[in-house]
Amino acid sequence: MNNSIPGFIDPHKLAKTGQALQDKVAVADLNRAKKLLSSESGEIKYQLVFTTDAEGYCVISGKLGSILTVRCQRCLKEFQQSIESDFVVSPVNDDAGAKALPSSYEAVYTADGKLYPIELIEDELILALPIVPLHEFDSPECVALTKAQEAGSDFANPFRVLQDINVNKNSQQAEDK
Ligand SMILES: [Zn+2]
């Protein structure tokens, strides 16, 4: 899929003129992030605004938004998860540069002062993804499927073990009373 995301950019140059990049990137083009999703469909809307703060730091204020397909780790069914992320980063060349940054900025490493925006977008997307995707608690769909699985025999669900432990603990407590 084509997208107009630029290759390497010079963030300092864009900051000097207060430029912004905004567009969409296909999930299928994000090799690391797509491995964490259950479908490669969908796209990420992004906005990166380049500015220079009062102390002369180059600042990139970013926003991401997407609706992605993930797999619920309770019922193992796919669902659509809305992802929104806001971040503020400052480009640095090395660890010394990162250490010198004010704490309000996250460091983003550049190669010879150049930044590859798709890498930044992908890193921030990965940070925004849920570590364990789950339907909302008590979602009727999720509950129904879990019950169906319980009725079935050998459905491999790692969370069943935990559930069983909890059930046993609860019934033990009930007996103790
Ligand atoms: Zn579920």
Short mmCIF file of C-alpha atoms and ligand atoms in Angstrom, two decimals:
data_model
loop_
_atom_site.label_atom_id
_atom_site.label_comp_id
_atom_site.label_asym_id
_atom_site.label_seq_id
_atom_site.Cartn_x
_atom_site.Cartn_y
_atom_site.Cartn_z
CA MET A 1 0.00 0.00 0.00
CA ASN A 2 1.26 3.47 -0.79
CA ASN A 3 1.47 6.08 1.85
CA SER A 4 3.00 9.49 1.75
CA ILE A 5 4.94 9.23 4.97
CA PRO A 6 8.35 10.75 4.27
CA GLY A 7 11.62 8.88 4.67
CA PHE A 8 14.33 10.46 6.79
CA ILE A 9 13.60 14.00 7.95
CA ASP A 10 15.62 16.60 9.80
CA PRO A 11 13.47 17.42 12.86
CA HIS A 12 15.50 20.54 13.68
CA LYS A 13 14.89 21.93 10.22
CA LEU A 14 11.14 21.24 10.44
CA ALA A 15 11.05 22.78 13.93
CA LYS A 16 12.65 26.00 12.72
CA THR A 17 9.69 26.63 10.44
CA GLY A 18 7.12 25.05 12.78
CA GLN A 19 6.03 22.35 10.37
CA ALA A 20 3.68 19.44 10.91
CA LEU A 21 3.34 16.04 9.30
CA GLN A 22 -0.04 14.41 9.30
CA ASP A 23 -1.35 11.49 7.37
CA LYS A 24 -2.21 7.83 7.73
CA VAL A 25 -0.05 4.75 7.65
CA ALA A 26 -1.32 1.24 6.98
CA VAL A 27 -0.94 -1.29 9.80
CA ALA A 28 0.38 -3.71 7.17
CA ASP A 29 3.39 -1.41 6.71
CA LEU A 30 4.35 -1.57 10.40
CA ASN A 31 6.31 -4.82 10.63
CA ARG A 32 6.87 -4.85 14.39
CA ALA A 33 3.45 -3.60 15.46
CA LYS A 34 1.45 -5.88 13.18
CA LYS A 35 2.90 -8.95 14.92
CA LEU A 36 1.14 -7.80 18.10
CA LEU A 37 -2.24 -7.57 16.38
CA SER A 38 -4.56 -10.28 15.17
CA SER A 39 -5.18 -8.56 11.85
CA GLU A 40 -3.11 -6.37 9.56
CA SER A 41 -6.15 -4.43 8.45
CA GLY A 42 -6.65 -0.84 9.49
CA GLU A 43 -4.56 2.28 9.51
CA ILE A 44 -3.00 4.68 11.96
CA LYS A 45 -3.79 8.38 11.73
CA TYR A 46 -0.92 10.44 12.97
CA GLN A 47 0.13 14.01 13.48
CA LEU A 48 3.65 15.18 14.34
CA VAL A 49 4.15 18.86 15.11
CA PHE A 50 7.73 20.18 15.18
CA THR A 51 8.56 23.18 17.36
CA THR A 52 11.43 24.69 19.30
CA ASP A 53 10.78 25.43 22.97
CA ALA A 54 11.89 28.52 24.93
CA GLU A 55 15.14 26.80 25.91
CA GLY A 56 15.96 25.85 22.35
CA TYR A 57 15.04 22.15 22.52
CA CYS A 58 13.54 20.68 19.40
CA VAL A 59 10.14 19.26 20.37
CA ILE A 60 7.92 16.84 18.49
CA SER A 61 4.35 16.73 19.76
CA GLY A 62 2.59 13.70 18.39
CA LYS A 63 -0.86 12.17 18.27
CA LEU A 64 -1.92 8.75 17.06
CA GLY A 65 -5.38 7.35 16.58
CA SER A 66 -6.56 4.02 15.28
CA ILE A 67 -9.04 1.23 15.59
CA LEU A 68 -7.14 -2.04 15.54
CA THR A 69 -8.07 -5.69 15.63
CA VAL A 70 -6.77 -7.53 18.68
CA ARG A 71 -7.62 -10.88 20.25
CA CYS A 72 -9.24 -11.01 23.66
CA GLN A 73 -7.09 -13.13 25.95
CA ARG A 74 -10.11 -14.25 27.95
CA CYS A 75 -12.41 -15.57 25.22
CA LEU A 76 -9.83 -15.61 22.36
CA LYS A 77 -12.23 -13.80 20.06
CA GLU A 78 -11.11 -10.85 17.94
CA PHE A 79 -12.43 -7.42 18.69
CA GLN A 80 -11.84 -3.81 17.65
CA GLN A 81 -9.77 -1.80 20.07
CA SER A 82 -9.63 1.96 19.82
CA ILE A 83 -6.12 3.32 20.38
CA GLU A 84 -5.35 6.97 21.10
CA SER A 85 -1.96 8.26 22.08
CA ASP A 86 -0.41 11.67 22.74
CA PHE A 87 3.30 12.03 23.22
CA VAL A 88 6.01 14.67 23.40
CA VAL A 89 9.52 13.72 22.39
CA SER A 90 12.76 15.50 21.68
CA PRO A 91 15.35 14.21 19.20
CA VAL A 92 18.80 13.36 20.58
CA ASN A 93 21.93 11.93 19.01
CA ASP A 94 23.17 9.85 21.93
CA ASP A 95 22.72 8.88 25.59
CA ALA A 96 24.37 12.09 26.79
CA GLY A 97 21.79 14.07 24.83
CA ALA A 98 18.99 11.95 26.32
CA LYS A 99 20.29 12.56 29.87
CA ALA A 100 20.43 16.31 29.28
CA LEU A 101 16.75 16.50 28.29
CA PRO A 102 14.19 18.09 30.62
CA SER A 103 12.14 15.29 32.26
CA SER A 104 8.99 16.39 30.41
CA TYR A 105 10.46 15.11 27.15
CA GLU A 106 10.96 11.54 26.09
CA ALA A 107 14.12 11.05 24.01
CA VAL A 108 13.93 9.85 20.44
CA TYR A 109 17.24 8.80 18.94
CA THR A 110 18.27 10.15 15.58
CA ALA A 111 20.88 8.91 13.13
CA ASP A 112 23.21 11.83 12.31
CA GLY A 113 20.44 14.23 13.27
CA LYS A 114 17.91 12.53 10.98
CA LEU A 115 14.72 10.87 12.08
CA TYR A 116 12.60 8.26 10.36
CA PRO A 117 9.02 9.28 11.30
CA ILE A 118 7.52 5.84 10.68
CA GLU A 119 9.82 4.38 13.37
CA LEU A 120 8.69 6.97 15.90
CA ILE A 121 5.03 6.34 15.04
CA GLU A 122 5.48 2.58 15.33
CA ASP A 123 7.34 2.83 18.66
CA GLU A 124 4.61 5.02 20.12
CA LEU A 125 1.88 2.75 18.76
CA ILE A 126 3.50 -0.29 20.41
CA LEU A 127 3.64 1.60 23.72
CA ALA A 128 -0.06 2.46 23.40
CA LEU A 129 -1.19 -1.12 22.69
CA PRO A 130 -2.69 -3.07 25.57
CA ILE A 131 -0.24 -5.70 26.90
CA VAL A 132 -3.11 -8.14 27.43
CA PRO A 133 -6.07 -7.26 25.19
CA LEU A 134 -9.38 -8.02 26.90
CA HIS A 135 -13.02 -7.28 26.20
CA GLU A 136 -14.55 -4.87 28.68
CA PHE A 137 -15.22 -6.53 31.99
CA ASP A 138 -18.63 -8.24 31.90
CA SER A 139 -18.97 -7.75 28.15
CA PRO A 140 -21.92 -10.05 27.28
CA GLU A 141 -20.08 -11.35 24.22
CA CYS A 142 -17.01 -12.32 26.21
CA VAL A 143 -18.94 -13.92 29.07
CA ALA A 144 -21.06 -15.94 26.67
CA LEU A 145 -18.04 -17.32 24.89
CA THR A 146 -16.23 -18.19 28.10
CA LYS A 147 -19.28 -20.18 29.23
CA ALA A 148 -19.37 -21.93 25.87
CA GLN A 149 -15.71 -22.85 26.31
CA GLU A 150 -16.36 -24.17 29.81
CA ALA A 151 -19.06 -26.40 28.36
CA GLY A 152 -16.56 -27.68 25.79
CA SER A 153 -13.94 -30.17 26.83
CA ASP A 154 -10.31 -29.44 25.99
CA PHE A 155 -10.27 -25.82 24.87
CA ALA A 156 -6.77 -24.61 25.53
CA ASN A 157 -7.19 -21.46 27.57
CA PRO A 158 -4.30 -20.53 29.86
CA PHE A 159 -6.65 -18.41 31.93
CA ARG A 160 -8.80 -21.41 32.77
CA VAL A 161 -6.11 -22.60 35.15
CA LEU A 162 -6.19 -19.29 36.98
CA GLN A 163 -9.97 -19.31 37.05
CA ASP A 164 -10.00 -22.80 38.50
CA ILE A 165 -7.53 -21.79 41.20
CA ASN A 166 -9.73 -18.84 42.13
CA VAL A 167 -12.86 -20.96 42.13
CA ASN A 168 -11.19 -23.52 44.37
CA LYS A 169 -9.94 -20.80 46.68
CA ASN A 170 -13.41 -19.26 46.88
CA SER A 171 -15.14 -22.55 47.57
CA GLN A 172 -12.47 -23.33 50.16
CA GLN A 173 -13.19 -20.01 51.86
CA ALA A 174 -16.90 -20.70 51.73
CA GLU A 175 -16.34 -24.05 53.44
CA ASP A 176 -14.15 -22.47 56.08
CA LYS A 177 -16.91 -20.07 57.13
ZN ZN B 1 -13.38 -11.62 25.40
#
